[in-house]
Amino acid sequence: MAPLPRTLELFYDVLSPYSWLGFEILCRYQNIWNVSLQLRPTLIAGIMKDSGNKAPALLPRKAKYLSGDLKLLAQHMQVPIQFPKDFLSVILDKGSLSAMRFLTAVNLEHPKMLEKVSRELWMRVWSRDEDITEPQSILAAAEKAGMSTEQARGLLEKIATPQVKNQLKETTDKACKYGAFGLPVTVAHLDGQTHMLFGSDRMELLAHLLGK
């Protein structure tokens, strides 16, 4: 009998381009590494508030570095990241609350669609400089991911329900309890031990922990 796959939890927010990079790497390697990948839609604003951290974009030197860093990483990892023209407005003003509530609803009712819908929301904001805050924008992403209009509208109607709000808060609180101070965070449950890894650049360390 084959051994049960070990579990990785990926806490992410589509407002975070580094989350997209970590997401794509883990989606590519989950079968190669024989791991059970659990996607956890999380609100980065809640993580930052709870930890007292600040968005890198608020620090001029970090903001300047991010642009070049993401460009190189996108080329290396073959993820089509393009900076939004009004980067600060996207990050600081518009945010991702509705999008992450929608993904939470997807995870609750159609979990097999979560990967594709998440990717389409990243494509909108981080590749095509399109909105992810308005209902029609979220619907467009869901439909492009293969969800029916009826399904997508039904989920959109539920994003303000206590069930969805509480689930997103619980997931965000869970990430905070693991020690998150930003996203992405990968939590590896391996052989009775738990390891929290921050960022998209810890995959070599994750492979080491997995014995790969």
PDB file of C-alpha atoms in Angstrom:
ATOM      1  CA  MET A   1       0.000   0.000   0.000  1.00  0.00           C
ATOM      2  CA  ALA A   2       1.411   3.382  -1.020  1.00  0.00           C
ATOM      3  CA  PRO A   3       2.187   5.820   1.826  1.00  0.00           C
ATOM      4  CA  LEU A   4      -0.298   8.610   2.394  1.00  0.00           C
ATOM      5  CA  PRO A   5       0.821  11.915   0.900  1.00  0.00           C
ATOM      6  CA  ARG A   6       2.089  14.522   3.298  1.00  0.00           C
ATOM      7  CA  THR A   7       0.109  17.757   3.561  1.00  0.00           C
ATOM      8  CA  LEU A   8       1.036  21.277   2.511  1.00  0.00           C
ATOM      9  CA  GLU A   9      -1.230  24.232   3.279  1.00  0.00           C
ATOM     10  CA  LEU A  10      -0.738  27.292   1.077  1.00  0.00           C
ATOM     11  CA  PHE A  11      -2.103  30.502   2.575  1.00  0.00           C
ATOM     12  CA  TYR A  12      -2.410  33.111  -0.171  1.00  0.00           C
ATOM     13  CA  ASP A  13      -4.109  36.283  -1.373  1.00  0.00           C
ATOM     14  CA  VAL A  14      -4.488  37.220  -5.039  1.00  0.00           C
ATOM     15  CA  LEU A  15      -3.346  40.730  -4.147  1.00  0.00           C
ATOM     16  CA  SER A  16       0.112  39.253  -3.579  1.00  0.00           C
ATOM     17  CA  PRO A  17       2.193  38.519  -6.713  1.00  0.00           C
ATOM     18  CA  TYR A  18       4.631  36.447  -4.674  1.00  0.00           C
ATOM     19  CA  SER A  19       1.658  34.321  -3.628  1.00  0.00           C
ATOM     20  CA  TRP A  20       1.013  33.672  -7.316  1.00  0.00           C
ATOM     21  CA  LEU A  21       4.580  32.459  -7.797  1.00  0.00           C
ATOM     22  CA  GLY A  22       4.382  30.133  -4.785  1.00  0.00           C
ATOM     23  CA  PHE A  23       0.970  28.903  -5.909  1.00  0.00           C
ATOM     24  CA  GLU A  24       2.176  27.952  -9.391  1.00  0.00           C
ATOM     25  CA  ILE A  25       5.267  26.167  -8.089  1.00  0.00           C
ATOM     26  CA  LEU A  26       3.268  24.077  -5.635  1.00  0.00           C
ATOM     27  CA  CYS A  27       0.576  23.304  -8.208  1.00  0.00           C
ATOM     28  CA  ARG A  28       3.297  22.078 -10.584  1.00  0.00           C
ATOM     29  CA  TYR A  29       5.118  19.979  -7.999  1.00  0.00           C
ATOM     30  CA  GLN A  30       2.330  18.543  -5.851  1.00  0.00           C
ATOM     31  CA  ASN A  31       2.166  15.306  -7.842  1.00  0.00           C
ATOM     32  CA  ILE A  32       5.921  15.056  -8.364  1.00  0.00           C
ATOM     33  CA  TRP A  33       6.470  15.441  -4.623  1.00  0.00           C
ATOM     34  CA  ASN A  34       3.454  13.274  -3.726  1.00  0.00           C
ATOM     35  CA  VAL A  35       1.947  15.837  -1.379  1.00  0.00           C
ATOM     36  CA  SER A  36      -1.632  16.784  -0.602  1.00  0.00           C
ATOM     37  CA  LEU A  37      -1.878  20.503  -1.406  1.00  0.00           C
ATOM     38  CA  GLN A  38      -4.541  22.395   0.508  1.00  0.00           C
ATOM     39  CA  LEU A  39      -5.222  25.885  -0.870  1.00  0.00           C
ATOM     40  CA  ARG A  40      -6.173  28.403   1.830  1.00  0.00           C
ATOM     41  CA  PRO A  41      -7.626  31.737   0.614  1.00  0.00           C
ATOM     42  CA  THR A  42      -6.453  34.298   3.174  1.00  0.00           C
ATOM     43  CA  LEU A  43      -6.798  38.066   3.620  1.00  0.00           C
ATOM     44  CA  ILE A  44      -3.378  39.683   3.485  1.00  0.00           C
ATOM     45  CA  ALA A  45      -4.713  42.899   5.035  1.00  0.00           C
ATOM     46  CA  GLY A  46      -5.658  40.916   8.143  1.00  0.00           C
ATOM     47  CA  ILE A  47      -2.206  39.331   8.302  1.00  0.00           C
ATOM     48  CA  MET A  48      -0.475  42.698   8.035  1.00  0.00           C
ATOM     49  CA  LYS A  49      -2.671  44.266  10.696  1.00  0.00           C
ATOM     50  CA  ASP A  50      -2.283  41.391  13.133  1.00  0.00           C
ATOM     51  CA  SER A  51       1.502  41.203  12.726  1.00  0.00           C
ATOM     52  CA  GLY A  52       2.139  44.959  12.636  1.00  0.00           C
ATOM     53  CA  ASN A  53       3.900  44.546   9.295  1.00  0.00           C
ATOM     54  CA  LYS A  54       3.815  47.097   6.464  1.00  0.00           C
ATOM     55  CA  ALA A  55       3.342  46.521   2.766  1.00  0.00           C
ATOM     56  CA  PRO A  56       6.735  46.564   0.980  1.00  0.00           C
ATOM     57  CA  ALA A  57       5.280  49.073  -1.480  1.00  0.00           C
ATOM     58  CA  LEU A  58       5.187  51.657   1.315  1.00  0.00           C
ATOM     59  CA  LEU A  59       8.976  51.580   1.609  1.00  0.00           C
ATOM     60  CA  PRO A  60      10.561  53.304  -1.424  1.00  0.00           C
ATOM     61  CA  ARG A  61      13.678  51.125  -1.620  1.00  0.00           C
ATOM     62  CA  LYS A  62      11.678  47.925  -1.296  1.00  0.00           C
ATOM     63  CA  ALA A  63       9.135  49.132  -3.829  1.00  0.00           C
ATOM     64  CA  LYS A  64      11.906  49.865  -6.327  1.00  0.00           C
ATOM     65  CA  TYR A  65      13.473  46.464  -5.724  1.00  0.00           C
ATOM     66  CA  LEU A  66      10.162  44.615  -6.080  1.00  0.00           C
ATOM     67  CA  SER A  67       9.662  45.750  -9.652  1.00  0.00           C
ATOM     68  CA  GLY A  68      12.909  44.256 -10.923  1.00  0.00           C
ATOM     69  CA  ASP A  69      12.708  41.229  -8.652  1.00  0.00           C
ATOM     70  CA  LEU A  70       9.232  40.251  -9.844  1.00  0.00           C
ATOM     71  CA  LYS A  71      10.188  40.767 -13.473  1.00  0.00           C
ATOM     72  CA  LEU A  72      13.105  38.337 -13.162  1.00  0.00           C
ATOM     73  CA  LEU A  73      11.135  35.820 -11.129  1.00  0.00           C
ATOM     74  CA  ALA A  74       8.247  35.930 -13.593  1.00  0.00           C
ATOM     75  CA  GLN A  75      10.630  35.141 -16.446  1.00  0.00           C
ATOM     76  CA  HIS A  76      12.367  32.400 -14.492  1.00  0.00           C
ATOM     77  CA  MET A  77       9.148  30.730 -13.317  1.00  0.00           C
ATOM     78  CA  GLN A  78       7.207  31.441 -16.523  1.00  0.00           C
ATOM     79  CA  VAL A  79       4.377  33.276 -14.766  1.00  0.00           C
ATOM     80  CA  PRO A  80       3.037  36.251 -16.780  1.00  0.00           C
ATOM     81  CA  ILE A  81       3.328  38.962 -14.125  1.00  0.00           C
ATOM     82  CA  GLN A  82       3.011  42.587 -15.221  1.00  0.00           C
ATOM     83  CA  PHE A  83       2.848  45.444 -12.711  1.00  0.00           C
ATOM     84  CA  PRO A  84      -0.481  47.325 -12.628  1.00  0.00           C
ATOM     85  CA  LYS A  85      -0.079  50.908 -13.808  1.00  0.00           C
ATOM     86  CA  ASP A  86      -1.545  52.327 -10.604  1.00  0.00           C
ATOM     87  CA  PHE A  87       0.197  49.862  -8.343  1.00  0.00           C
ATOM     88  CA  LEU A  88      -0.336  51.704  -5.049  1.00  0.00           C
ATOM     89  CA  SER A  89      -4.041  52.184  -5.672  1.00  0.00           C
ATOM     90  CA  VAL A  90      -4.466  48.476  -6.427  1.00  0.00           C
ATOM     91  CA  ILE A  91      -2.619  47.437  -3.277  1.00  0.00           C
ATOM     92  CA  LEU A  92      -3.623  50.089  -0.777  1.00  0.00           C
ATOM     93  CA  ASP A  93      -6.991  51.443  -1.900  1.00  0.00           C
ATOM     94  CA  LYS A  94      -8.835  48.704  -3.752  1.00  0.00           C
ATOM     95  CA  GLY A  95      -7.590  45.647  -1.871  1.00  0.00           C
ATOM     96  CA  SER A  96      -8.897  42.115  -2.286  1.00  0.00           C
ATOM     97  CA  LEU A  97     -11.650  41.576   0.299  1.00  0.00           C
ATOM     98  CA  SER A  98     -14.439  40.718  -2.162  1.00  0.00           C
ATOM     99  CA  ALA A  99     -12.155  38.523  -4.275  1.00  0.00           C
ATOM    100  CA  MET A 100     -10.923  36.554  -1.265  1.00  0.00           C
ATOM    101  CA  ARG A 101     -14.446  36.143   0.081  1.00  0.00           C
ATOM    102  CA  PHE A 102     -15.457  34.831  -3.320  1.00  0.00           C
ATOM    103  CA  LEU A 103     -12.579  32.337  -3.328  1.00  0.00           C
ATOM    104  CA  THR A 104     -13.592  31.298   0.173  1.00  0.00           C
ATOM    105  CA  ALA A 105     -17.110  30.603  -1.128  1.00  0.00           C
ATOM    106  CA  VAL A 106     -15.627  28.656  -4.052  1.00  0.00           C
ATOM    107  CA  ASN A 107     -13.599  26.563  -1.626  1.00  0.00           C
ATOM    108  CA  LEU A 108     -16.657  25.849   0.493  1.00  0.00           C
ATOM    109  CA  GLU A 109     -18.939  24.791  -2.357  1.00  0.00           C
ATOM    110  CA  HIS A 110     -16.808  23.960  -5.420  1.00  0.00           C
ATOM    111  CA  PRO A 111     -13.289  23.231  -4.088  1.00  0.00           C
ATOM    112  CA  LYS A 112     -12.158  21.596  -7.327  1.00  0.00           C
ATOM    113  CA  MET A 113     -12.581  24.981  -9.040  1.00  0.00           C
ATOM    114  CA  LEU A 114     -10.467  26.885  -6.529  1.00  0.00           C
ATOM    115  CA  GLU A 115      -7.156  26.551  -8.370  1.00  0.00           C
ATOM    116  CA  LYS A 116      -8.541  27.772 -11.696  1.00  0.00           C
ATOM    117  CA  VAL A 117     -10.584  30.656 -10.280  1.00  0.00           C
ATOM    118  CA  SER A 118      -7.641  31.828  -8.155  1.00  0.00           C
ATOM    119  CA  ARG A 119      -5.393  31.804 -11.210  1.00  0.00           C
ATOM    120  CA  GLU A 120      -7.871  33.837 -13.258  1.00  0.00           C
ATOM    121  CA  LEU A 121      -8.105  36.498 -10.558  1.00  0.00           C
ATOM    122  CA  TRP A 122      -4.296  36.747 -10.510  1.00  0.00           C
ATOM    123  CA  MET A 123      -4.330  36.985 -14.297  1.00  0.00           C
ATOM    124  CA  ARG A 124      -6.728  39.901 -14.113  1.00  0.00           C
ATOM    125  CA  VAL A 125      -4.904  42.018 -11.553  1.00  0.00           C
ATOM    126  CA  TRP A 126      -1.273  40.945 -12.055  1.00  0.00           C
ATOM    127  CA  SER A 127      -1.102  40.233 -15.773  1.00  0.00           C
ATOM    128  CA  ARG A 128      -3.772  42.300 -17.560  1.00  0.00           C
ATOM    129  CA  ASP A 129      -4.142  45.193 -15.075  1.00  0.00           C
ATOM    130  CA  GLU A 130      -7.863  44.545 -14.699  1.00  0.00           C
ATOM    131  CA  ASP A 131     -10.168  45.059 -11.745  1.00  0.00           C
ATOM    132  CA  ILE A 132     -10.887  42.317  -9.161  1.00  0.00           C
ATOM    133  CA  THR A 133     -13.105  44.332  -6.807  1.00  0.00           C
ATOM    134  CA  GLU A 134     -16.362  44.763  -8.732  1.00  0.00           C
ATOM    135  CA  PRO A 135     -18.935  41.946  -8.967  1.00  0.00           C
ATOM    136  CA  GLN A 136     -18.749  41.821 -12.782  1.00  0.00           C
ATOM    137  CA  SER A 137     -14.959  41.507 -12.611  1.00  0.00           C
ATOM    138  CA  ILE A 138     -15.165  38.567 -10.227  1.00  0.00           C
ATOM    139  CA  LEU A 139     -17.873  36.940 -12.344  1.00  0.00           C
ATOM    140  CA  ALA A 140     -15.726  37.326 -15.455  1.00  0.00           C
ATOM    141  CA  ALA A 141     -12.794  35.592 -13.749  1.00  0.00           C
ATOM    142  CA  ALA A 142     -14.997  32.742 -12.528  1.00  0.00           C
ATOM    143  CA  GLU A 143     -16.550  32.212 -15.950  1.00  0.00           C
ATOM    144  CA  LYS A 144     -13.161  32.297 -17.654  1.00  0.00           C
ATOM    145  CA  ALA A 145     -12.047  29.606 -15.206  1.00  0.00           C
ATOM    146  CA  GLY A 146     -14.875  27.387 -16.441  1.00  0.00           C
ATOM    147  CA  MET A 147     -17.571  28.079 -13.872  1.00  0.00           C
ATOM    148  CA  SER A 148     -21.107  28.530 -15.155  1.00  0.00           C
ATOM    149  CA  THR A 149     -22.721  31.945 -14.876  1.00  0.00           C
ATOM    150  CA  GLU A 150     -25.360  30.469 -12.581  1.00  0.00           C
ATOM    151  CA  GLN A 151     -22.748  28.937 -10.281  1.00  0.00           C
ATOM    152  CA  ALA A 152     -20.676  32.115 -10.175  1.00  0.00           C
ATOM    153  CA  ARG A 153     -23.656  34.356  -9.464  1.00  0.00           C
ATOM    154  CA  GLY A 154     -24.826  32.007  -6.732  1.00  0.00           C
ATOM    155  CA  LEU A 155     -21.447  32.180  -5.013  1.00  0.00           C
ATOM    156  CA  LEU A 156     -21.200  35.939  -5.428  1.00  0.00           C
ATOM    157  CA  GLU A 157     -24.512  36.300  -3.588  1.00  0.00           C
ATOM    158  CA  LYS A 158     -22.974  34.461  -0.632  1.00  0.00           C
ATOM    159  CA  ILE A 159     -19.824  36.520  -0.099  1.00  0.00           C
ATOM    160  CA  ALA A 160     -21.519  38.725   2.506  1.00  0.00           C
ATOM    161  CA  THR A 161     -22.948  35.796   4.485  1.00  0.00           C
ATOM    162  CA  PRO A 162     -21.661  35.036   8.001  1.00  0.00           C
ATOM    163  CA  GLN A 163     -20.491  31.592   6.862  1.00  0.00           C
ATOM    164  CA  VAL A 164     -18.146  33.003   4.216  1.00  0.00           C
ATOM    165  CA  LYS A 165     -16.993  35.979   6.291  1.00  0.00           C
ATOM    166  CA  ASN A 166     -16.257  33.772   9.291  1.00  0.00           C
ATOM    167  CA  GLN A 167     -14.423  31.176   7.206  1.00  0.00           C
ATOM    168  CA  LEU A 168     -12.110  33.780   5.688  1.00  0.00           C
ATOM    169  CA  LYS A 169     -11.450  35.227   9.137  1.00  0.00           C
ATOM    170  CA  GLU A 170     -10.773  31.779  10.584  1.00  0.00           C
ATOM    171  CA  THR A 171      -8.326  30.959   7.804  1.00  0.00           C
ATOM    172  CA  THR A 172      -6.563  34.291   8.259  1.00  0.00           C
ATOM    173  CA  ASP A 173      -6.417  33.783  12.034  1.00  0.00           C
ATOM    174  CA  LYS A 174      -5.010  30.295  11.471  1.00  0.00           C
ATOM    175  CA  ALA A 175      -2.202  31.711   9.330  1.00  0.00           C
ATOM    176  CA  CYS A 176      -1.471  34.259  12.053  1.00  0.00           C
ATOM    177  CA  LYS A 177      -1.290  31.504  14.668  1.00  0.00           C
ATOM    178  CA  TYR A 178       1.296  29.734  12.525  1.00  0.00           C
ATOM    179  CA  GLY A 179       3.336  32.947  12.701  1.00  0.00           C
ATOM    180  CA  ALA A 180       2.508  34.598   9.370  1.00  0.00           C
ATOM    181  CA  PHE A 181       3.582  38.199   8.864  1.00  0.00           C
ATOM    182  CA  GLY A 182       2.872  38.342   5.114  1.00  0.00           C
ATOM    183  CA  LEU A 183       1.930  36.025   2.273  1.00  0.00           C
ATOM    184  CA  PRO A 184       2.432  33.500   0.821  1.00  0.00           C
ATOM    185  CA  VAL A 185       2.908  31.114   3.712  1.00  0.00           C
ATOM    186  CA  THR A 186       3.372  27.388   3.183  1.00  0.00           C
ATOM    187  CA  VAL A 187       2.762  25.185   6.200  1.00  0.00           C
ATOM    188  CA  ALA A 188       4.189  21.694   5.817  1.00  0.00           C
ATOM    189  CA  HIS A 189       2.856  18.881   7.993  1.00  0.00           C
ATOM    190  CA  LEU A 190       5.526  16.221   7.759  1.00  0.00           C
ATOM    191  CA  ASP A 191       6.035  13.163   9.924  1.00  0.00           C
ATOM    192  CA  GLY A 192       4.331  14.665  12.949  1.00  0.00           C
ATOM    193  CA  GLN A 193       6.093  18.015  12.652  1.00  0.00           C
ATOM    194  CA  THR A 194       4.857  21.381  11.371  1.00  0.00           C
ATOM    195  CA  HIS A 195       7.069  23.800   9.439  1.00  0.00           C
ATOM    196  CA  MET A 196       6.005  27.337   8.466  1.00  0.00           C
ATOM    197  CA  LEU A 197       7.822  28.740   5.421  1.00  0.00           C
ATOM    198  CA  PHE A 198       7.331  32.338   4.299  1.00  0.00           C
ATOM    199  CA  GLY A 199       7.577  33.545   0.720  1.00  0.00           C
ATOM    200  CA  SER A 200       7.832  31.968  -2.704  1.00  0.00           C
ATOM    201  CA  ASP A 201      11.605  31.537  -2.476  1.00  0.00           C
ATOM    202  CA  ARG A 202      11.690  28.737   0.108  1.00  0.00           C
ATOM    203  CA  MET A 203      10.835  25.938  -2.280  1.00  0.00           C
ATOM    204  CA  GLU A 204      14.345  24.469  -2.193  1.00  0.00           C
ATOM    205  CA  LEU A 205      14.064  24.299   1.608  1.00  0.00           C
ATOM    206  CA  LEU A 206      10.615  22.724   1.268  1.00  0.00           C
ATOM    207  CA  ALA A 207      12.040  20.133  -1.132  1.00  0.00           C
ATOM    208  CA  HIS A 208      14.773  19.426   1.434  1.00  0.00           C
ATOM    209  CA  LEU A 209      12.175  18.877   4.165  1.00  0.00           C
ATOM    210  CA  LEU A 210      10.315  16.528   1.830  1.00  0.00           C
ATOM    211  CA  GLY A 211      13.495  14.618   1.082  1.00  0.00           C
ATOM    212  CA  LYS A 212      13.399  15.583  -2.597  1.00  0.00           C
TER     213      LYS A 212
END
